Amino acid sequence: MPDDLSKAHRIEQIASTIAACRSCQLCESRKNPVPGDGDCNAKLVIVGEGPGAWEDEQGKPFVGRSGKLLDQIIEKHGELKRSEIFITNVVKCRPPGNRTPLPDEIKMCKDHLVAQLNTIRPRAILCMGSTAAQTLSGQTASLTRLRGRNLSGLNPAIIATFHPSYGLRMGESVVKLMESDFVLACSIALGA
Ligand code: URA
């Protein structure tokens, strides 16, 4: 099987595993699992925290207000189209009331994320928000300290930025920092 076909197949298998997953309580209250979507050959993977209400309804990541801000940032900078990126979350089922996922939920769901990353093998991962940044970098500092640089030094690069919901709350100054983190992640992903 050609490599990209087997990758697409593997990504579908991971999505089926997520749909059948009963490892934590989040499966009980979710409407739909949200495994993530996009290009299984993506050079850039974006990782958020967990699905919100819109994502839970549609089974797709970042389709609500946060997703609109993410779309604006992607479109404004134009290095990559959304369809060329793979977008997912640390936890694949909506935490009730959009609370932060609990450490156990993150731990149970991490295997799914690692399986996705090992299949796609991106050059860069952009972590949006401290849940994603801390889960993938293993560092516990605040986002203000973690953002704006490569936290791994290895392939894949790990870049942290603010979560779009924080950008929506704080306005232009934070959105500008998110844009510059996105440009950094794209330039590493595209090898510039
Ligand atoms: N917030 C996230 O972290 N992920 C989504 O998919 C939507 C909102």
Short mmCIF file of C-alpha atoms and ligand atoms in Angstrom, two decimals:
data_model
loop_
_atom_site.label_atom_id
_atom_site.label_comp_id
_atom_site.label_asym_id
_atom_site.label_seq_id
_atom_site.Cartn_x
_atom_site.Cartn_y
_atom_site.Cartn_z
CA MET A 1 0.00 0.00 0.00
CA PRO A 2 1.46 3.48 -0.81
CA ASP A 3 2.64 5.31 2.30
CA ASP A 4 0.00 8.06 2.26
CA LEU A 5 -2.83 5.52 1.77
CA SER A 6 -1.62 3.46 4.69
CA LYS A 7 -1.27 6.66 6.74
CA ALA A 8 -4.86 7.67 5.91
CA HIS A 9 -6.00 4.17 6.82
CA ARG A 10 -4.09 4.31 10.13
CA ILE A 11 -5.60 7.72 10.95
CA GLU A 12 -9.06 6.24 10.28
CA GLN A 13 -8.26 3.28 12.50
CA ILE A 14 -7.22 5.65 15.31
CA ALA A 15 -10.52 7.55 14.85
CA SER A 16 -12.42 4.25 15.19
CA THR A 17 -10.46 3.39 18.34
CA ILE A 18 -11.35 6.82 19.75
CA ALA A 19 -15.05 6.31 18.90
CA ALA A 20 -15.01 3.00 20.78
CA CYS A 21 -12.92 4.30 23.70
CA ARG A 22 -14.47 4.01 27.18
CA SER A 23 -11.30 4.69 29.16
CA CYS A 24 -12.61 7.77 30.97
CA GLN A 25 -15.88 9.37 31.98
CA LEU A 26 -15.88 11.90 29.12
CA CYS A 27 -17.38 9.30 26.74
CA GLU A 28 -20.53 9.25 28.88
CA SER A 29 -21.48 12.90 28.36
CA ARG A 30 -20.16 13.53 24.86
CA LYS A 31 -22.45 13.65 21.82
CA ASN A 32 -19.71 12.82 19.32
CA PRO A 33 -16.05 11.98 19.62
CA VAL A 34 -13.80 14.56 17.94
CA PRO A 35 -10.71 12.70 16.77
CA GLY A 36 -9.37 15.57 14.64
CA ASP A 37 -9.16 16.12 10.93
CA GLY A 38 -7.00 17.40 8.12
CA ASP A 39 -4.08 16.14 6.06
CA CYS A 40 -2.58 12.87 7.27
CA ASN A 41 0.68 13.97 5.58
CA ALA A 42 0.64 17.39 7.26
CA LYS A 43 3.95 19.04 8.07
CA LEU A 44 2.15 21.00 10.80
CA VAL A 45 -0.21 19.59 13.44
CA ILE A 46 -2.19 21.97 15.65
CA VAL A 47 -3.29 20.64 19.04
CA GLY A 48 -5.97 22.32 21.19
CA GLU A 49 -7.30 21.36 24.59
CA GLY A 50 -10.59 19.55 24.00
CA PRO A 51 -13.80 19.88 22.00
CA GLY A 52 -16.35 22.55 22.93
CA ALA A 53 -20.11 22.50 22.30
CA TRP A 54 -19.95 23.10 18.54
CA GLU A 55 -17.23 20.51 18.08
CA ASP A 56 -19.22 18.01 20.18
CA GLU A 57 -22.27 18.59 17.92
CA GLN A 58 -20.35 18.20 14.68
CA GLY A 59 -17.57 15.75 15.59
CA LYS A 60 -15.02 18.16 14.11
CA PRO A 61 -12.30 20.20 15.82
CA PHE A 62 -12.31 23.99 16.03
CA VAL A 63 -15.60 24.75 14.29
CA GLY A 64 -16.95 27.22 16.89
CA ARG A 65 -15.81 30.74 17.82
CA SER A 66 -12.27 29.64 18.67
CA GLY A 67 -12.13 27.88 15.32
CA LYS A 68 -13.15 31.06 13.52
CA LEU A 69 -10.21 32.91 15.10
CA LEU A 70 -7.89 30.04 14.18
CA ASP A 71 -9.20 30.17 10.58
CA GLN A 72 -8.55 33.94 10.45
CA ILE A 73 -4.96 33.48 11.61
CA ILE A 74 -4.36 30.66 9.10
CA GLU A 75 -5.90 32.65 6.25
CA LYS A 76 -4.16 35.94 7.10
CA HIS A 77 -0.71 34.38 6.97
CA GLY A 78 -1.39 32.07 4.03
CA GLU A 79 1.65 29.79 4.45
CA LEU A 80 -0.60 26.74 4.73
CA LYS A 81 -4.30 26.17 4.12
CA ARG A 82 -6.39 24.68 6.91
CA SER A 83 -6.83 21.57 4.74
CA GLU A 84 -3.03 21.11 4.66
CA ILE A 85 -2.81 21.05 8.46
CA PHE A 86 -3.98 18.27 10.80
CA ILE A 87 -5.97 19.73 13.70
CA THR A 88 -6.78 17.80 16.86
CA ASN A 89 -7.05 18.13 20.64
CA VAL A 90 -5.44 16.63 23.75
CA VAL A 91 -8.76 15.05 24.75
CA LYS A 92 -11.10 13.82 22.05
CA CYS A 93 -14.41 14.09 23.94
CA ARG A 94 -15.95 17.31 25.28
CA PRO A 95 -15.37 17.95 28.99
CA PRO A 96 -18.78 18.90 30.50
CA GLY A 97 -19.30 22.67 30.55
CA ASN A 98 -15.94 23.10 28.78
CA ARG A 99 -14.01 22.57 31.98
CA THR A 100 -10.28 21.87 31.76
CA PRO A 101 -9.65 18.14 31.24
CA LEU A 102 -8.59 16.35 34.43
CA PRO A 103 -5.07 14.85 34.66
CA ASP A 104 -6.48 11.29 34.42
CA GLU A 105 -8.52 12.15 31.33
CA ILE A 106 -5.43 13.64 29.69
CA LYS A 107 -3.39 10.58 30.61
CA MET A 108 -6.00 8.17 29.22
CA CYS A 109 -6.37 10.11 25.97
CA LYS A 110 -2.67 10.76 25.39
CA ASP A 111 -2.15 7.40 23.64
CA HIS A 112 -4.58 8.49 20.90
CA LEU A 113 -2.71 11.76 20.38
CA VAL A 114 0.68 10.03 20.35
CA ALA A 115 -0.63 7.47 17.83
CA GLN A 116 -1.82 10.30 15.57
CA LEU A 117 1.50 12.16 15.83
CA ASN A 118 3.52 8.97 15.21
CA THR A 119 1.45 8.30 12.09
CA ILE A 120 1.54 11.81 10.64
CA ARG A 121 5.13 12.56 11.69
CA PRO A 122 4.83 16.36 11.31
CA ARG A 123 7.84 18.67 11.33
CA ALA A 124 6.17 21.01 13.81
CA ILE A 125 3.39 20.87 16.40
CA LEU A 126 1.65 24.08 17.44
CA CYS A 127 0.14 23.64 20.92
CA MET A 128 -2.71 26.04 21.64
CA GLY A 129 -3.20 26.69 25.32
CA SER A 130 -1.38 25.42 28.38
CA THR A 131 -3.06 21.98 28.46
CA ALA A 132 -1.62 21.13 25.04
CA ALA A 133 1.70 22.89 25.68
CA GLN A 134 2.29 21.18 29.01
CA THR A 135 1.08 17.76 27.82
CA LEU A 136 3.37 17.72 24.79
CA SER A 137 6.42 19.55 26.12
CA GLY A 138 6.33 18.04 29.61
CA GLN A 139 7.09 21.54 30.95
CA THR A 140 4.89 23.17 33.54
CA ALA A 141 5.81 26.84 33.15
CA SER A 142 3.12 29.35 32.18
CA LEU A 143 2.34 29.89 28.53
CA THR A 144 3.84 33.35 28.65
CA ARG A 145 7.16 31.65 29.38
CA LEU A 146 6.69 28.69 27.02
CA ARG A 147 5.44 30.47 23.90
CA GLY A 148 7.44 31.87 21.02
CA ARG A 149 10.25 29.31 20.67
CA ASN A 150 10.91 25.68 19.87
CA LEU A 151 10.47 23.74 23.12
CA SER A 152 11.79 20.44 21.83
CA GLY A 153 14.88 21.30 19.79
CA LEU A 154 14.17 17.99 18.04
CA ASN A 155 11.99 16.85 15.18
CA PRO A 156 9.11 17.56 15.57
CA ALA A 157 9.50 21.09 16.87
CA ILE A 158 7.01 21.95 19.60
CA ILE A 159 5.78 25.54 19.62
CA ALA A 160 3.33 26.79 22.23
CA THR A 161 0.87 29.61 21.81
CA PHE A 162 -2.20 30.96 23.56
CA HIS A 163 -5.54 29.22 23.18
CA PRO A 164 -7.88 31.04 20.75
CA SER A 165 -10.49 31.43 23.53
CA TYR A 166 -7.90 33.51 25.43
CA GLY A 167 -7.18 35.47 22.25
CA LEU A 168 -10.92 36.16 21.90
CA ARG A 169 -11.09 37.38 25.52
CA MET A 170 -7.91 39.47 25.49
CA GLY A 171 -8.08 40.96 22.00
CA GLU A 172 -5.53 42.22 19.51
CA SER A 173 -2.36 42.18 21.60
CA VAL A 174 -2.71 38.43 22.31
CA VAL A 175 -3.90 37.64 18.77
CA LYS A 176 -0.73 39.29 17.41
CA LEU A 177 1.43 37.01 19.59
CA MET A 178 -0.59 33.99 18.38
CA GLU A 179 0.02 35.09 14.80
CA SER A 180 3.75 35.32 15.34
CA ASP A 181 3.80 31.84 16.98
CA PHE A 182 1.81 30.47 14.04
CA VAL A 183 4.29 31.99 11.56
CA LEU A 184 7.20 30.46 13.51
CA ALA A 185 5.53 27.03 13.50
CA CYS A 186 4.84 27.30 9.73
CA SER A 187 8.38 28.36 8.95
CA ILE A 188 9.78 25.34 10.82
CA ALA A 189 7.15 23.05 9.28
CA LEU A 190 7.95 24.25 5.78
CA GLY A 191 11.66 24.11 6.38
CA ALA A 192 12.33 27.80 5.80
N1 URA B 1 -11.24 24.50 21.91
C1 URA B 1 -10.35 23.51 21.78
O1 URA B 1 -9.38 23.40 22.54
N2 URA B 1 -10.55 22.63 20.82
C2 URA B 1 -11.55 22.70 19.96
O2 URA B 1 -11.65 21.83 19.08
C3 URA B 1 -12.47 23.76 20.11
C4 URA B 1 -12.30 24.65 21.09
#
